[in-house]
Amino acid sequence: PPGSMSKRRSSRAIEAAGAPSKQRRGEPLICLVCGLYADGKVAVACSLLKELKATSVLVGDLAAKRAVSKKAGGAFEVAEYAAEVPHLPDGSIVIVAHDFAQPSRVAAAVEASGSSSPKLLCVIDTRSFLDEWESVEALPPRLREAAKTDLRAHLRDKKRCEVLAECVESADVIALSHAEAADADELEMLEAMLRALNPS
């Protein structure tokens, strides 16, 4: 996504994702926040909520529901979806996907339901992305076991690097969390990698 890789604050990523100023009047905005970095996804979702009005929040796991509810302070309805893909209420919606959800699959289901095409935001932890990307290890057995019966965890049998690739390649916007922890050369290398993976 043009310019999005250099964004160091979630608020700027939100602008690229289509904040209210870029919405057509009366058209609901659906944002799908994905990635392996749970805390980062919650932070971006809560920043989105500050920009949007009359928004519902759907989350892919109980921990995310608790975190978003706490940060939102009761100002928004937060619900956990248990199905393979969320069933959307009316109005603008922020979806915080399960860590192992396949974003393109969720987006396709949303469109098939007749809703507008969602904006896909991938949140990356700059501090750990390169290590995770180079790792060929499978997800820890504990996580794989817990995800076995979870319909929302589409990518539960994939390696961490494969889950990251799926999220990055399908994203409309990539938000770099903790970019201040990297020096200029590291950021330049990271952004080059991300642009190669997602040149659109």
Coordinates of C-alpha atoms in Angstrom, one line a residue:
P1 CA 0.0 0.0 0.0
P2 CA 1.5 3.3 -1.0
G3 CA 3.2 5.1 1.8
S4 CA 1.8 2.9 4.5
M5 CA 5.0 1.0 5.4
S6 CA 6.7 4.2 6.6
K7 CA 3.8 5.0 9.0
R8 CA 5.2 4.8 12.6
R9 CA 2.0 5.6 14.4
S10 CA -1.3 3.7 14.1
S11 CA -3.2 7.0 13.6
R12 CA -1.5 7.6 10.3
A13 CA -2.2 4.0 9.3
I14 CA -5.8 4.6 10.1
E15 CA -5.9 7.6 7.7
A16 CA -4.6 5.4 4.9
A17 CA -7.3 2.8 5.8
G18 CA -10.1 5.2 5.1
A19 CA -10.9 7.3 8.1
P20 CA -14.3 9.0 8.2
S21 CA -13.1 12.0 6.1
K22 CA -12.6 9.5 3.2
Q23 CA -15.9 7.6 3.7
R24 CA -18.7 8.2 1.4
R25 CA -21.6 9.8 3.2
G26 CA -23.7 7.1 4.8
E27 CA -21.5 4.2 3.7
P28 CA -20.4 1.8 6.5
L29 CA -16.7 1.2 6.9
I30 CA -15.5 -2.3 7.7
C31 CA -12.0 -2.7 8.9
L32 CA -10.3 -6.1 9.4
V33 CA -7.3 -5.9 11.7
C34 CA -5.0 -9.0 11.4
G35 CA -1.6 -10.3 12.3
L36 CA 0.2 -12.3 15.0
Y37 CA 0.9 -9.3 17.3
A38 CA -2.2 -9.3 19.6
D39 CA -1.4 -6.2 21.6
G40 CA -0.7 -4.2 18.4
K41 CA -4.0 -5.3 16.9
V42 CA -5.9 -4.1 20.0
A43 CA -4.1 -0.8 19.9
V44 CA -4.9 -0.2 16.3
A45 CA -8.5 -1.2 16.8
C46 CA -8.9 1.2 19.7
S47 CA -7.3 4.0 17.6
L48 CA -9.8 3.3 14.8
L49 CA -12.6 3.5 17.3
K50 CA -11.6 7.0 18.2
E51 CA -11.9 8.0 14.6
L52 CA -15.2 6.2 13.8
K53 CA -18.7 6.7 15.2
A54 CA -21.6 4.2 15.7
T55 CA -19.2 1.3 15.4
S56 CA -19.4 -2.3 16.5
V57 CA -16.4 -4.3 17.4
L58 CA -16.1 -8.1 16.7
V59 CA -13.1 -10.0 18.0
G60 CA -11.7 -13.4 17.3
D61 CA -10.8 -14.5 20.9
L62 CA -11.7 -13.8 24.5
A63 CA -8.4 -12.1 25.4
A64 CA -8.9 -9.5 22.6
K65 CA -12.5 -8.9 23.7
R66 CA -11.3 -8.2 27.3
A67 CA -8.5 -5.9 26.1
V68 CA -10.7 -3.9 23.7
S69 CA -13.5 -3.7 26.2
K70 CA -11.1 -2.3 28.8
K71 CA -9.6 0.3 26.5
A72 CA -13.0 1.3 25.0
G73 CA -14.4 1.9 28.4
G74 CA -17.9 0.7 27.5
A75 CA -18.2 3.3 24.7
F76 CA -18.6 0.6 22.0
E77 CA -20.3 -2.7 21.8
V78 CA -17.6 -5.5 21.8
A79 CA -18.6 -9.0 20.9
E80 CA -16.6 -12.2 20.3
Y81 CA -17.5 -14.1 17.1
A82 CA -17.3 -17.9 17.4
A83 CA -18.1 -19.0 13.8
E84 CA -15.4 -19.6 11.2
V85 CA -16.1 -16.0 9.9
P86 CA -18.0 -13.3 11.7
H87 CA -21.6 -12.5 10.9
L88 CA -21.7 -8.7 10.6
P89 CA -24.3 -6.3 12.2
D90 CA -25.3 -3.2 10.4
G91 CA -23.2 -0.1 10.4
S92 CA -19.4 0.5 10.6
I93 CA -17.5 -2.4 12.1
V94 CA -14.0 -3.1 13.3
I95 CA -13.0 -6.8 13.3
V96 CA -10.0 -7.9 15.3
A97 CA -9.3 -11.2 13.7
H98 CA -8.0 -14.3 15.5
D99 CA -4.2 -14.5 15.4
F100 CA -4.3 -17.5 13.1
A101 CA -7.2 -16.3 10.9
Q102 CA -6.7 -16.1 7.2
P103 CA -7.5 -12.5 6.4
S104 CA -8.4 -13.1 2.7
R105 CA -10.9 -15.8 3.7
V106 CA -12.6 -13.5 6.2
A107 CA -12.7 -10.7 3.7
A108 CA -14.2 -12.9 1.0
A109 CA -16.9 -14.1 3.4
V110 CA -17.7 -10.5 4.3
E111 CA -18.1 -9.5 0.7
A112 CA -20.1 -12.6 -0.1
S113 CA -22.6 -11.6 2.6
G114 CA -23.4 -8.5 0.6
S115 CA -21.4 -6.1 2.8
S116 CA -18.9 -3.6 1.4
S117 CA -15.4 -4.8 0.9
P118 CA -13.4 -4.6 4.1
K119 CA -10.1 -2.7 4.5
L120 CA -7.4 -5.1 5.7
L121 CA -4.9 -3.8 8.2
C122 CA -1.9 -5.9 9.1
V123 CA -0.1 -5.0 12.3
I124 CA 3.5 -6.0 12.6
D125 CA 5.8 -5.9 15.7
T126 CA 8.9 -4.3 14.3
R127 CA 11.0 -5.7 17.1
S128 CA 10.3 -9.3 16.2
F129 CA 9.2 -9.4 12.6
L130 CA 12.6 -10.3 11.0
D131 CA 13.2 -13.1 13.5
E132 CA 9.7 -14.5 13.0
W133 CA 10.0 -14.2 9.2
E134 CA 13.3 -16.2 9.1
S135 CA 12.0 -18.9 11.5
V136 CA 11.0 -22.2 9.9
E137 CA 9.6 -23.5 13.2
A138 CA 6.0 -24.5 13.4
L139 CA 3.7 -22.8 15.9
P140 CA 4.3 -24.1 19.5
P141 CA 2.4 -27.3 20.3
R142 CA 0.4 -25.6 23.0
L143 CA -0.9 -23.1 20.5
R144 CA -1.6 -25.7 17.8
E145 CA -3.4 -27.9 20.3
A146 CA -5.6 -25.0 21.5
A147 CA -6.4 -24.0 17.9
K148 CA -7.4 -27.5 16.7
T149 CA -11.0 -27.1 17.5
D150 CA -11.2 -23.4 16.9
L151 CA -12.9 -22.7 13.6
R152 CA -11.5 -19.2 13.5
A153 CA -7.9 -20.4 13.4
H154 CA -7.7 -21.1 9.7
L155 CA -3.9 -21.1 9.6
R156 CA -3.3 -23.2 12.7
D157 CA -1.2 -25.8 10.9
K158 CA 1.1 -23.2 9.3
K159 CA 4.5 -21.9 10.4
R160 CA 4.7 -18.4 11.9
C161 CA 6.4 -17.1 8.8
E162 CA 3.6 -18.5 6.7
V163 CA 1.0 -16.8 8.8
L164 CA 2.9 -13.6 8.6
A165 CA 3.2 -13.9 4.8
E166 CA -0.6 -14.4 4.4
C167 CA -1.3 -11.3 6.5
V168 CA 1.2 -9.1 4.8
E169 CA 0.3 -10.2 1.3
S170 CA -3.4 -9.6 1.7
A171 CA -3.2 -6.3 3.5
D172 CA -4.4 -2.9 2.2
V173 CA -2.5 -1.2 5.0
I174 CA 0.5 -2.4 7.0
A175 CA 1.0 -0.7 10.4
L176 CA 4.5 -1.0 12.0
S177 CA 4.3 -1.1 15.7
H178 CA 7.3 -0.1 17.8
A179 CA 9.1 1.2 14.8
E180 CA 11.1 3.5 17.1
A181 CA 12.9 0.4 18.3
A182 CA 14.6 0.0 14.9
D183 CA 17.3 2.1 13.4
A184 CA 17.0 3.7 10.0
D185 CA 18.8 0.8 8.2
E186 CA 16.7 -1.8 9.8
L187 CA 13.5 0.1 9.0
E188 CA 14.6 0.5 5.4
M189 CA 15.3 -3.2 5.1
L190 CA 12.0 -4.1 6.7
E191 CA 10.0 -1.7 4.4
A192 CA 11.8 -3.1 1.3
M193 CA 10.8 -6.7 2.4
L194 CA 7.2 -5.7 3.0
R195 CA 7.0 -3.8 -0.4
A196 CA 8.3 -6.9 -2.1
L197 CA 5.7 -9.1 -0.4
N198 CA 2.9 -6.6 -1.0
P199 CA 3.7 -4.3 -4.0
S200 CA 0.1 -3.1 -4.6

